[in-house]
Coordinates of C-alpha atoms in Angstrom, one line a residue:
Chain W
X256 CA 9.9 -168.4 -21.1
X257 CA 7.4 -169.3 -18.6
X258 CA 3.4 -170.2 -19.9
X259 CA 0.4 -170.2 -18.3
X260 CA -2.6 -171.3 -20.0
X261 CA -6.2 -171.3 -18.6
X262 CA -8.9 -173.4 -19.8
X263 CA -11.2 -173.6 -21.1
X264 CA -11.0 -169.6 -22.7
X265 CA -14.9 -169.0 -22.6
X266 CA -17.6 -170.9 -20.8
X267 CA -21.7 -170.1 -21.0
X268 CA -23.4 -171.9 -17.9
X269 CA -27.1 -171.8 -16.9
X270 CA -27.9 -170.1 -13.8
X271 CA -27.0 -172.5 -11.0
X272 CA -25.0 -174.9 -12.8
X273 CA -21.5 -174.9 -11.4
X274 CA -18.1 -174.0 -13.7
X275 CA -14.8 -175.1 -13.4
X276 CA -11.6 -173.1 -14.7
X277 CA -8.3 -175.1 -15.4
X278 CA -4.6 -173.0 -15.2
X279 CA -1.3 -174.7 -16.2
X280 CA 2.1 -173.8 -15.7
X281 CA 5.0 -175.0 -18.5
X282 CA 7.1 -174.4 -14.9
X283 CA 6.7 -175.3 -11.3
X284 CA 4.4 -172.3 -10.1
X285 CA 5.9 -170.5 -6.7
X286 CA 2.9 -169.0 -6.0
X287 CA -1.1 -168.7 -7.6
X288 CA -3.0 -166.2 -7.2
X289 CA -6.5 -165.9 -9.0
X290 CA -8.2 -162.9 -9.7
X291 CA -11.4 -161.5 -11.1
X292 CA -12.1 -159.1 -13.7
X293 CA -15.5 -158.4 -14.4
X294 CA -16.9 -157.0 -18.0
X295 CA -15.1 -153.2 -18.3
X296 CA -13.6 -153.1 -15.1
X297 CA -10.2 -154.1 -13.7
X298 CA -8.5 -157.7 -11.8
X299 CA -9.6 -158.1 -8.1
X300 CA -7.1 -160.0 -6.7
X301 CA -9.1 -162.9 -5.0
X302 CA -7.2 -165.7 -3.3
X303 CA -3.5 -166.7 -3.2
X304 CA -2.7 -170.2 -2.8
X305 CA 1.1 -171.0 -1.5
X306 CA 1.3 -175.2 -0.5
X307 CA 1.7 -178.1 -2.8
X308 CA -2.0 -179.7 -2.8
X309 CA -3.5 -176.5 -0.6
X310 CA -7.2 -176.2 -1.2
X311 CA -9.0 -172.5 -0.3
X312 CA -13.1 -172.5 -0.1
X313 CA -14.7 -168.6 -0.3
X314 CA -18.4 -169.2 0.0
X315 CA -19.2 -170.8 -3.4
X316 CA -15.6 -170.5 -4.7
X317 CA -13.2 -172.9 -4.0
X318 CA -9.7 -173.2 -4.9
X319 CA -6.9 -175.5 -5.5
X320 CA -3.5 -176.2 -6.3
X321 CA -1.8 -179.0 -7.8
X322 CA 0.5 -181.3 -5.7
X323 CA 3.5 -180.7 -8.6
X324 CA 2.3 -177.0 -8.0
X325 CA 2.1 -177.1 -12.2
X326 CA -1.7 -176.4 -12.0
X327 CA -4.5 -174.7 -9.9
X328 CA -8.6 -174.6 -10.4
X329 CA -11.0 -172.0 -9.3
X330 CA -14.5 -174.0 -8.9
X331 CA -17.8 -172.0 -8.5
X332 CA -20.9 -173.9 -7.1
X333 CA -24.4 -172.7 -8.4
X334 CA -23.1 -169.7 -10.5
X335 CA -25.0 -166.7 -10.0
X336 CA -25.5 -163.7 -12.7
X337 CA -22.8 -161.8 -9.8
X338 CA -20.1 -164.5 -11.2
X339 CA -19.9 -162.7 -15.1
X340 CA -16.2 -161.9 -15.7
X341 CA -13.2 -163.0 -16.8
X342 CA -11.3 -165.2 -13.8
X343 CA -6.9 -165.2 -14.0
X344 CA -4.4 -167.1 -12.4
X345 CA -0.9 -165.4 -12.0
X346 CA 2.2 -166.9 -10.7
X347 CA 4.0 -164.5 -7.9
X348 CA 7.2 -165.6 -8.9
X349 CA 9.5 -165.3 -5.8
X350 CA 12.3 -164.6 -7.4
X351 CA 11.2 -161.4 -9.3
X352 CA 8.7 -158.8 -8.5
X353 CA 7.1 -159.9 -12.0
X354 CA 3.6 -161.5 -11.9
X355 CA 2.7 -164.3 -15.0
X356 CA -0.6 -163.8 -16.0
X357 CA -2.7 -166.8 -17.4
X358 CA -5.1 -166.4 -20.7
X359 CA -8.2 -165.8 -18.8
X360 CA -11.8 -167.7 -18.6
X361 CA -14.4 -165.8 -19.9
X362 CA -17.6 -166.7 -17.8
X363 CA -20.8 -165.6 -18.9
X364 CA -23.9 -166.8 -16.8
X365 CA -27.8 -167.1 -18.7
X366 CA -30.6 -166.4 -16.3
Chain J
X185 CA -9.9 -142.8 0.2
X186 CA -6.6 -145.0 -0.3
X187 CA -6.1 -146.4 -3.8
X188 CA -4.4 -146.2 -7.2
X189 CA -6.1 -143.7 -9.9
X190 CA -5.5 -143.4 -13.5
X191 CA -6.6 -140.8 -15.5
X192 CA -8.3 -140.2 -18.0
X193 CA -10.3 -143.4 -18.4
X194 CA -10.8 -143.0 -22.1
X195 CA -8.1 -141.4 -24.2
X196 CA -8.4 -140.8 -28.2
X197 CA -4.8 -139.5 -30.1
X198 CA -3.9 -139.4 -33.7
X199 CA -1.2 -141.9 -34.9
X200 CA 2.1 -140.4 -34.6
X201 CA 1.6 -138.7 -31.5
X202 CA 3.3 -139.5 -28.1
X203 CA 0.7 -139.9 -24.8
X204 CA 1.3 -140.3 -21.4
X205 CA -0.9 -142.1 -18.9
X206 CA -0.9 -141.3 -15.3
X207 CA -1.0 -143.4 -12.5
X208 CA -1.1 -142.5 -9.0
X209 CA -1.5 -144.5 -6.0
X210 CA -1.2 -143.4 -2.1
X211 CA -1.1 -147.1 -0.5
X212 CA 2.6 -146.6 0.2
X213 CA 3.3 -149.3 -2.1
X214 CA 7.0 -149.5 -3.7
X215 CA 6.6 -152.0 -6.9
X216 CA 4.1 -150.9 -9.5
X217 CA 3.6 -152.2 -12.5
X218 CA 1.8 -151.3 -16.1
X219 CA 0.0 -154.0 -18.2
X220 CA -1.6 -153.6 -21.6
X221 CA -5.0 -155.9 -22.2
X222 CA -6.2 -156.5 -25.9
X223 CA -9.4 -157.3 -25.8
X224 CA -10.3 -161.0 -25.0
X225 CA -6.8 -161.4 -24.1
X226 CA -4.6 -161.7 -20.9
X227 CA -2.5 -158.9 -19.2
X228 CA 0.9 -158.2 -21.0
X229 CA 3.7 -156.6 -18.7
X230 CA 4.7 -153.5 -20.1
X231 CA 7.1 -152.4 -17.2
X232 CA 7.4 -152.7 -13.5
X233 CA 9.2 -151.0 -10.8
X234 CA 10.7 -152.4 -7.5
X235 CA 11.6 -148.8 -5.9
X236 CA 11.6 -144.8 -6.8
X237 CA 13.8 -143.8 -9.5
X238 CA 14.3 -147.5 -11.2
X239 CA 12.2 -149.9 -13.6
X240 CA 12.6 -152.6 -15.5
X241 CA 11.3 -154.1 -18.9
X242 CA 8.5 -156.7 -19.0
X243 CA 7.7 -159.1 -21.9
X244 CA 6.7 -155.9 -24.3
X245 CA 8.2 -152.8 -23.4
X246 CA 9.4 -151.8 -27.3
X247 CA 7.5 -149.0 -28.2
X248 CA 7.0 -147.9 -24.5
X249 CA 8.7 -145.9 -21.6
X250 CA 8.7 -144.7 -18.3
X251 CA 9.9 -142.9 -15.3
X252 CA 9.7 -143.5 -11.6
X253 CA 10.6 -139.8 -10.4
X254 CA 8.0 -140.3 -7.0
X255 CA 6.4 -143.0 -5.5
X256 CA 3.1 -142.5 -5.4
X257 CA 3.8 -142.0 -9.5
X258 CA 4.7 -144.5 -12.7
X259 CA 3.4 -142.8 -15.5
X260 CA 3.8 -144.8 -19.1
X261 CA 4.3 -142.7 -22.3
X262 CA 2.9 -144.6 -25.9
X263 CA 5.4 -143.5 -28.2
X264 CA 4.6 -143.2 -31.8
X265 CA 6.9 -146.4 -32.2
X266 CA 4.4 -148.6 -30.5
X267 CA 2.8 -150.1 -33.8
X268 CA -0.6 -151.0 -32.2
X269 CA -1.1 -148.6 -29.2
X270 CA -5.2 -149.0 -29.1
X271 CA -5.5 -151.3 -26.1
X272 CA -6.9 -151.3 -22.3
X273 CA -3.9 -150.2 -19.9
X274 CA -3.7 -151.2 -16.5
X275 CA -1.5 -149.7 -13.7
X276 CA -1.1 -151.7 -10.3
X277 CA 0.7 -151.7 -7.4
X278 CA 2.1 -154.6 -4.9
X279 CA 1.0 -155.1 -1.7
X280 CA 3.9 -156.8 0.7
X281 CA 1.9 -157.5 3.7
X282 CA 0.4 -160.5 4.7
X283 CA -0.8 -161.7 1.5
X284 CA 1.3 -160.7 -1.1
X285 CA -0.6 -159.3 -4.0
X286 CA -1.8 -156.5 -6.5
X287 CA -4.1 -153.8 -6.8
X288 CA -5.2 -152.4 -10.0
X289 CA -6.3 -149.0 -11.2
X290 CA -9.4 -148.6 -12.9
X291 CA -7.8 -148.6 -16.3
X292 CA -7.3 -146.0 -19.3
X293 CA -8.6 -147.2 -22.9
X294 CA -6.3 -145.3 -25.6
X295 CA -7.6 -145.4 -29.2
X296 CA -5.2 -144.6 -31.5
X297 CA -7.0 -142.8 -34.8

């Protein structure tokens, strides 16, 4: 069946420094979402990214995904202490009402 | 105050027992979904449903089951064939609108003694 692995699985940045998370797909991806779960709470869904090559900015957060729509990264400018948690991808697969959830990045940001 | 609730938020049983967790949601959504989350691990999909009274496996349903008797309601029993029930369970719903997506419940914690 269908993979999707994130890298890398935890990350420690300094205050400020920026972060990058990496998903990949074993499949073509229909859609990606990315969500945020931080420490003892729940996903929050975030962004949803739909187009070959489509590229999303949020404030510091910006998103992309991969022109084989195999891959996406969530990239984070200047991290702040507000950006702890643990970032998924998930692929809406069109087909199904099932949602693929990637392994996670754990970020944890030093002050 | 529109969302999706689950109840209670931490949950002790003795092996061998059967539990149910409850999930409620009033957003009018039709899919929802249960996920089980080890910890430092991924969401698993225990079972979804696409509409009132009918569900479908995910990728770890054995040990597991529910019923979709109301809409606002898909609550997930832990049988005592589930070999390792302790785990973080998430309930969510889907959103059809504009931007298709998920809302999840705050989460119930069972520890199995």
């Amino acid at each position: 069946g269908q993979q999707v692995m994130q890298i890398p699985q935890y990350q420690h940045v300094q205050e400020g420094e920026d972060f990058t998370t990496y998903c990949n797909s074993s499949t073509t991806l229909s859609n990606i979402q990315w969500y945020k779960q931080r420490p003892g709470g729940h996903p929050v869904f975030l962004i949803q990214l739909v187009k070959s090559g489509e590229v999303k900015k949020q404030k510091r957060l910006t998103f992309q995904f991969g022109e084989a729509k195999k891959n996406s990264s969530l990239h984070i400018t200047a991290t702040q202490t507000t950006d702890v948690g643990t970032y998924f991808c998930a692929d809406q697969n069109s087909g199904t009402y099932k949602y693929i959830f990637g392994t996670g990045t754990r970020l944890k940001v030093l002050a | 105050d529109g969302g999706i609730t689950q109840s209670p938020k931490y949950l002790f049983r003795k092996e061998g027992q059967n539990v149910t967790l409850s999930c409620e949601q009033n957003l009018n959504h039709d899919a929802m979904y249960w996920y089980r989350q080890d910890p430092g691990q991924g969401l698993r999909l225990i079972y979804y449903s696409q509409i009132v009274n009918d569900f479908q496996k995910g990728d770890i349903a054995e040990g597991y089951s529910v019923s979709r008797e109301k809409k606002e309601s898909f609550p997930l029993t832990v049988t005592s064939a589930q070999k390792n029930p302790t785990a973080f369970y998430l309930c969510a719903s889907r959103d059809r609108g504009r931007v298709d997506t998920q809302y999840f419940g705050p989460g119930t914690r069972l520890t199995v003694l």
